[in-house]
Amino acid sequence: MKRIVTIQDISCVGKCSLTVALPIISAMGVETAVIPTAVLSTHTAFKNFTFCDLTKEIEPIAAHWEQEKIGFDAIYTGYLGSFEQLNLVREFIQHFRTEKNLVFIDPVMADNGKLYAGFTQEFADCMAQLCGQADVIVPNLSEAAFMLHRPYLEKGYTEADIRQMLKDLTTLGTKTAILTGITLEEGKLGVMGYDSVSGSYFSYFSEYLPVSFHGTGDVFASSLVGALTIGKSMQEALEIAVDYTVESIRKTMKDPNANWYGVNFEEALPALIKRLNP
Ligand code: PXL
């Protein structure tokens, strides 16, 4: 069985980060090891959340795994809360990367042109450096704008803008950059990517749904890294991850009791599992 390690916070309520990554990657048939970087009562879109930092656990956990010779088919990082965590994660990647495994970084920091609570431009610059260590990065347009020091365009982007941003993102050092939340045509929303090794662009679009929910980036990233780890091609993995994310949003829209803070990704899991095991 393949094994992923994911490094991000656990927001006890909120359907994001580890409470999304663990069930999704496990359901895809991949062992999911975790390093929880912090425990929060909820994600940071709630008011008055608690925050217990676990930075000091990262190095001892990594040292124990090294002693036990535990390795990973993919290293997947999400929300990281401090400069020190970025440094420790960089060291973790240097220790645990191999010629074969996949380093997948979701630079979770921003949405709708705004940094999440507690983040700064300086943090975005350090996250950009960490992205230089990756094989694949999956920023949304806001995160890419902060990492590249470009304005966030409320009115949208042309295909040429997106292609340029993707190329610029790979100059940070990552092999492949994937931008999420792209609209080039009315009624369609999707992702576009650039593979700097082959010099090729790729994309996948689905129906645009006129809603916005927390945690959809984590649902997309978790299902994408899961699909890549079980050996799907990049194009196939993108289609699986976009379709699964859209289905999670559709299930949420149909649920009269849906929560405001996350999507009903659980109800879309059976179809995802069926797709992977036809
Ligand atoms: O979904 C990304 C995310 C992860 N973790 C925490 C967050 C957020 C987004 O707001 O606050 C703690």
GROMACS .gro file of C-alpha atoms and ligand atoms in nm:
model
  290
    1MET     CA    1   0.000   0.000   0.000
    2LYS     CA    2   0.125   0.349  -0.079
    3ARG     CA    3   0.188   0.588   0.209
    4ILE     CA    4   0.151   0.967   0.218
    5VAL     CA    5   0.260   1.192   0.503
    6THR     CA    6   0.060   1.511   0.533
    7ILE     CA    7   0.180   1.804   0.741
    8GLN     CA    8  -0.082   2.061   0.838
    9ASP     CA    9  -0.299   2.174   1.128
   10ILE     CA   10  -0.596   1.994   1.276
   11SER     CA   11  -0.893   2.228   1.303
   12CYS     CA   12  -1.120   2.027   1.530
   13VAL     CA   13  -1.435   2.165   1.367
   14GLY     CA   14  -1.427   2.318   1.021
   15LYS     CA   15  -1.385   2.046   0.757
   16CYS     CA   16  -1.043   2.155   0.639
   17SER     CA   17  -0.677   2.053   0.660
   18LEU     CA   18  -0.632   1.718   0.842
   19THR     CA   19  -1.002   1.643   0.896
   20VAL     CA   20  -1.033   1.651   0.516
   21ALA     CA   21  -0.697   1.503   0.410
   22LEU     CA   22  -0.713   1.197   0.638
   23PRO     CA   23  -1.054   1.061   0.532
   24ILE     CA   24  -1.011   1.141   0.162
   25ILE     CA   25  -0.661   0.996   0.117
   26SER     CA   26  -0.749   0.690   0.328
   27ALA     CA   27  -1.065   0.629   0.124
   28MET     CA   28  -0.850   0.636  -0.189
   29GLY     CA   29  -0.662   0.335  -0.053
   30VAL     CA   30  -0.348   0.514   0.062
   31GLU     CA   31  -0.206   0.499   0.415
   32THR     CA   32  -0.210   0.849   0.562
   33ALA     CA   33   0.056   0.943   0.815
   34VAL     CA   34   0.018   1.287   0.970
   35ILE     CA   35   0.216   1.555   1.145
   36PRO     CA   36  -0.037   1.786   1.309
   37THR     CA   37   0.133   2.127   1.326
   38ALA     CA   38  -0.125   2.287   1.555
   39VAL     CA   39  -0.460   2.211   1.715
   40LEU     CA   40  -0.729   2.474   1.664
   41SER     CA   41  -1.084   2.455   1.798
   42THR     CA   42  -1.205   2.558   1.450
   43HIS     CA   43  -1.051   2.701   1.133
   44THR     CA   44  -0.965   3.069   1.133
   45ALA     CA   45  -1.282   3.190   0.961
   46PHE     CA   46  -1.463   3.140   1.294
   47LYS     CA   47  -1.426   3.401   1.569
   48ASN     CA   48  -1.245   3.327   1.897
   49PHE     CA   49  -1.077   3.002   1.785
   50THR     CA   50  -0.822   2.843   2.018
   51PHE     CA   51  -0.471   2.767   1.890
   52CYS     CA   52  -0.218   2.525   2.038
   53ASP     CA   53   0.112   2.527   1.850
   54LEU     CA   54   0.281   2.186   1.799
   55THR     CA   55   0.596   2.309   1.621
   56LYS     CA   56   0.824   2.150   1.879
   57GLU     CA   57   0.686   1.805   1.793
   58ILE     CA   58   0.793   1.817   1.426
   59GLU     CA   59   1.163   1.738   1.472
   60PRO     CA   60   1.124   1.454   1.728
   61ILE     CA   61   0.853   1.288   1.515
   62ALA     CA   62   1.080   1.308   1.208
   63ALA     CA   63   1.379   1.175   1.406
   64HIS     CA   64   1.178   0.876   1.529
   65TRP     CA   65   1.057   0.798   1.177
   66GLU     CA   66   1.414   0.814   1.052
   67GLN     CA   67   1.521   0.562   1.320
   68GLU     CA   68   1.233   0.337   1.220
   69LYS     CA   69   1.323   0.377   0.851
   70ILE     CA   70   0.971   0.488   0.768
   71GLY     CA   71   0.948   0.639   0.420
   72PHE     CA   72   0.674   0.801   0.214
   73ASP     CA   73   0.550   0.783  -0.145
   74ALA     CA   74   0.440   1.146  -0.114
   75ILE     CA   75   0.496   1.437   0.121
   76TYR     CA   76   0.193   1.668   0.121
   77THR     CA   77   0.200   1.998   0.310
   78GLY     CA   78  -0.096   2.231   0.364
   79TYR     CA   79  -0.167   2.512   0.608
   80LEU     CA   80   0.149   2.602   0.802
   81GLY     CA   81   0.134   2.866   1.070
   82SER     CA   82   0.479   3.020   1.124
   83PHE     CA   83   0.822   3.092   0.975
   84GLU     CA   84   0.969   2.828   1.204
   85GLN     CA   85   0.728   2.568   1.068
   86LEU     CA   86   0.825   2.658   0.711
   87ASN     CA   87   1.191   2.599   0.801
   88LEU     CA   88   1.122   2.269   0.976
   89VAL     CA   89   0.913   2.150   0.684
   90ARG     CA   90   1.194   2.239   0.445
   91GLU     CA   91   1.431   2.025   0.657
   92PHE     CA   92   1.174   1.745   0.671
   93ILE     CA   93   1.151   1.746   0.289
   94GLN     CA   94   1.531   1.737   0.258
   95HIS     CA   95   1.546   1.431   0.486
   96PHE     CA   96   1.255   1.234   0.346
   97ARG     CA   97   1.261   1.312  -0.026
   98THR     CA   98   1.386   1.036  -0.253
   99GLU     CA   99   1.432   1.008  -0.629
  100LYS     CA  100   1.090   0.848  -0.658
  101ASN     CA  101   0.860   1.021  -0.413
  102LEU     CA  102   0.639   1.320  -0.475
  103VAL     CA  103   0.673   1.650  -0.287
  104PHE     CA  104   0.335   1.822  -0.309
  105ILE     CA  105   0.290   2.167  -0.154
  106ASP     CA  106  -0.038   2.351  -0.116
  107PRO     CA  107   0.067   2.704  -0.009
  108VAL     CA  108  -0.247   2.767   0.195
  109MET     CA  109  -0.249   3.138   0.288
  110ALA     CA  110  -0.512   3.337   0.106
  111ASP     CA  111  -0.839   3.350  -0.087
  112ASN     CA  112  -1.038   3.615  -0.274
  113GLY     CA  113  -0.733   3.841  -0.289
  114LYS     CA  114  -0.684   3.846   0.090
  115LEU     CA  115  -0.437   3.671   0.320
  116TYR     CA  116  -0.597   3.458   0.594
  117ALA     CA  117  -0.580   3.587   0.953
  118GLY     CA  118  -0.223   3.602   1.083
  119PHE     CA  119  -0.035   3.591   0.749
  120THR     CA  120   0.185   3.863   0.594
  121GLN     CA  121   0.362   3.931   0.263
  122GLU     CA  122   0.685   3.820   0.428
  123PHE     CA  123   0.526   3.484   0.510
  124ALA     CA  124   0.413   3.454   0.146
  125ASP     CA  125   0.775   3.517   0.037
  126CYS     CA  126   0.899   3.236   0.263
  127MET     CA  127   0.620   3.005   0.143
  128ALA     CA  128   0.731   3.085  -0.214
  129GLN     CA  129   1.081   2.965  -0.120
  130LEU     CA  130   0.938   2.643   0.023
  131CYS     CA  131   0.743   2.594  -0.302
  132GLY     CA  132   1.082   2.591  -0.474
  133GLN     CA  133   1.143   2.250  -0.312
  134ALA     CA  134   0.828   2.093  -0.456
  135ASP     CA  135   0.749   1.866  -0.747
  136VAL     CA  136   0.393   2.000  -0.759
  137ILE     CA  137   0.234   2.313  -0.609
  138VAL     CA  138  -0.137   2.399  -0.614
  139PRO     CA  139  -0.190   2.766  -0.523
  140ASN     CA  140  -0.514   2.948  -0.593
  141LEU     CA  141  -0.494   3.281  -0.778
  142SER     CA  142  -0.468   3.482  -0.454
  143GLU     CA  143  -0.180   3.272  -0.320
  144ALA     CA  144  -0.001   3.292  -0.655
  145ALA     CA  145  -0.045   3.671  -0.662
  146PHE     CA  146   0.114   3.710  -0.318
  147MET     CA  147   0.400   3.470  -0.396
  148LEU     CA  148   0.475   3.644  -0.728
  149HIS     CA  149   0.420   4.002  -0.602
  150ARG     CA  150   0.150   4.060  -0.859
  151PRO     CA  151  -0.179   4.241  -0.807
  152TYR     CA  152  -0.481   4.016  -0.760
  153LEU     CA  153  -0.718   4.091  -1.048
  154GLU     CA  154  -1.078   4.106  -0.924
  155LYS     CA  155  -1.202   4.128  -1.283
  156GLY     CA  156  -1.035   3.807  -1.389
  157TYR     CA  157  -0.745   3.684  -1.596
  158THR     CA  158  -0.680   3.605  -1.962
  159GLU     CA  159  -0.537   3.271  -2.066
  160ALA     CA  160  -0.209   3.450  -2.147
  161ASP     CA  161  -0.198   3.592  -1.790
  162ILE     CA  162  -0.248   3.244  -1.645
  163ARG     CA  163   0.020   3.090  -1.867
  164GLN     CA  164   0.266   3.360  -1.762
  165MET     CA  165   0.184   3.314  -1.393
  166LEU     CA  166   0.230   2.937  -1.423
  167LYS     CA  167   0.571   2.982  -1.587
  168ASP     CA  168   0.669   3.237  -1.321
  169LEU     CA  169   0.561   2.995  -1.045
  170THR     CA  170   0.789   2.724  -1.184
  171THR     CA  171   1.082   2.966  -1.175
  172LEU     CA  172   1.046   2.945  -0.795
  173GLY     CA  173   1.191   2.594  -0.843
  174THR     CA  174   0.890   2.362  -0.848
  175LYS     CA  175   0.865   2.126  -1.145
  176THR     CA  176   0.491   2.162  -1.193
  177ALA     CA  177   0.261   2.449  -1.098
  178ILE     CA  178  -0.118   2.415  -1.095
  179LEU     CA  179  -0.342   2.719  -1.051
  180THR     CA  180  -0.687   2.657  -0.907
  181GLY     CA  181  -1.007   2.858  -0.933
  182ILE     CA  182  -0.958   2.962  -1.298
  183THR     CA  183  -1.245   3.105  -1.505
  184LEU     CA  184  -1.167   3.181  -1.868
  185GLU     CA  185  -1.512   3.123  -2.008
  186GLU     CA  186  -1.850   3.209  -1.854
  187GLY     CA  187  -2.005   2.915  -1.671
  188LYS     CA  188  -1.681   2.717  -1.641
  189LEU     CA  189  -1.438   2.687  -1.350
  190GLY     CA  190  -1.129   2.474  -1.333
  191VAL     CA  191  -0.755   2.442  -1.307
  192MET     CA  192  -0.459   2.502  -1.536
  193GLY     CA  193  -0.107   2.370  -1.496
  194TYR     CA  194   0.240   2.391  -1.644
  195ASP     CA  195   0.502   2.116  -1.643
  196SER     CA  196   0.838   2.290  -1.670
  197VAL     CA  197   1.019   1.964  -1.749
  198SER     CA  198   0.824   1.892  -2.068
  199GLY     CA  199   0.733   2.259  -2.126
  200SER     CA  200   0.365   2.167  -2.163
  201TYR     CA  201   0.044   2.322  -2.032
  202PHE     CA  202  -0.260   2.124  -1.922
  203SER     CA  203  -0.605   2.209  -1.789
  204TYR     CA  204  -0.941   2.076  -1.686
  205PHE     CA  205  -1.265   2.268  -1.649
  206SER     CA  206  -1.603   2.185  -1.501
  207GLU     CA  207  -1.931   2.365  -1.435
  208TYR     CA  208  -1.900   2.697  -1.249
  209LEU     CA  209  -2.122   2.687  -0.940
  210PRO     CA  210  -2.217   3.033  -0.809
  211VAL     CA  211  -2.122   2.960  -0.447
  212SER     CA  212  -1.810   2.976  -0.234
  213PHE     CA  213  -1.727   2.738   0.051
  214HIS     CA  214  -1.436   2.695   0.288
  215GLY     CA  215  -1.214   2.392   0.254
  216THR     CA  216  -1.264   2.323  -0.117
  217GLY     CA  217  -0.892   2.383  -0.179
  218ASP     CA  218  -0.808   2.113   0.077
  219VAL     CA  219  -1.060   1.871  -0.079
  220PHE     CA  220  -0.903   1.931  -0.421
  221ALA     CA  221  -0.542   1.904  -0.299
  222SER     CA  222  -0.608   1.586  -0.096
  223SER     CA  223  -0.782   1.405  -0.381
  224LEU     CA  224  -0.518   1.520  -0.633
  225VAL     CA  225  -0.222   1.402  -0.425
  226GLY     CA  226  -0.408   1.075  -0.356
  227ALA     CA  227  -0.473   1.014  -0.725
  228LEU     CA  228  -0.113   1.096  -0.822
  229THR     CA  229   0.019   0.867  -0.548
  230ILE     CA  230  -0.184   0.568  -0.668
  231GLY     CA  231  -0.030   0.618  -1.011
  232LYS     CA  232  -0.282   0.818  -1.211
  233SER     CA  233  -0.140   1.044  -1.482
  234MET     CA  234  -0.148   1.417  -1.409
  235GLN     CA  235  -0.440   1.471  -1.649
  236GLU     CA  236  -0.642   1.183  -1.506
  237ALA     CA  237  -0.564   1.290  -1.147
  238LEU     CA  238  -0.675   1.647  -1.220
  239GLU     CA  239  -1.005   1.525  -1.363
  240ILE     CA  240  -1.063   1.302  -1.061
  241ALA     CA  241  -0.984   1.584  -0.815
  242VAL     CA  242  -1.186   1.857  -0.992
  243ASP     CA  243  -1.489   1.628  -1.040
  244TYR     CA  244  -1.474   1.516  -0.676
  245THR     CA  245  -1.450   1.876  -0.551
  246VAL     CA  246  -1.742   1.986  -0.770
  247GLU     CA  247  -1.951   1.689  -0.654
  248SER     CA  248  -1.876   1.780  -0.289
  249ILE     CA  249  -2.002   2.133  -0.358
  250ARG     CA  250  -2.314   2.000  -0.535
  251LYS     CA  251  -2.394   1.776  -0.235
  252THR     CA  252  -2.354   2.079  -0.006
  253MET     CA  253  -2.586   2.292  -0.222
  254LYS     CA  254  -2.853   2.018  -0.211
  255ASP     CA  255  -2.837   1.986   0.169
  256PRO     CA  256  -3.081   2.223   0.342
  257ASN     CA  257  -2.888   2.172   0.668
  258ALA     CA  258  -2.541   2.224   0.520
  259ASN     CA  259  -2.288   2.398   0.741
  260TRP     CA  260  -2.145   2.733   0.632
  261TYR     CA  261  -1.791   2.634   0.723
  262GLY     CA  262  -1.718   2.342   0.491
  263VAL     CA  263  -1.844   2.115   0.214
  264ASN     CA  264  -2.022   1.776   0.226
  265PHE     CA  265  -1.715   1.595   0.089
  266GLU     CA  266  -1.818   1.286   0.288
  267GLU     CA  267  -2.129   1.233   0.074
  268ALA     CA  268  -1.922   1.244  -0.245
  269LEU     CA  269  -1.673   0.980  -0.124
  270PRO     CA  270  -1.869   0.672  -0.241
  271ALA     CA  271  -1.864   0.796  -0.603
  272LEU     CA  272  -1.492   0.875  -0.579
  273ILE     CA  273  -1.416   0.525  -0.448
  274LYS     CA  274  -1.631   0.371  -0.724
  275ARG     CA  275  -1.447   0.572  -0.988
  276LEU     CA  276  -1.112   0.444  -0.861
  277ASN     CA  277  -1.239   0.083  -0.838
  278PRO     CA  278  -1.474   0.036  -1.136
  279PXL     O1  279  -0.870   2.539   0.439
  279PXL     C1  280  -0.749   2.597   0.467
  279PXL     C2  281  -0.727   2.620   0.614
  279PXL     C3  282  -0.657   2.526   0.687
  279PXL     N1  283  -0.633   2.542   0.818
  279PXL     C4  284  -0.677   2.651   0.883
  279PXL     C5  285  -0.748   2.748   0.816
  279PXL     C6  286  -0.774   2.734   0.678
  279PXL     C7  287  -0.847   2.836   0.604
  279PXL     O2  288  -0.895   2.933   0.656
  279PXL     O3  289  -0.793   2.856   0.883
  279PXL     C8  290  -0.649   2.666   1.029
   0.00000   0.00000   0.00000
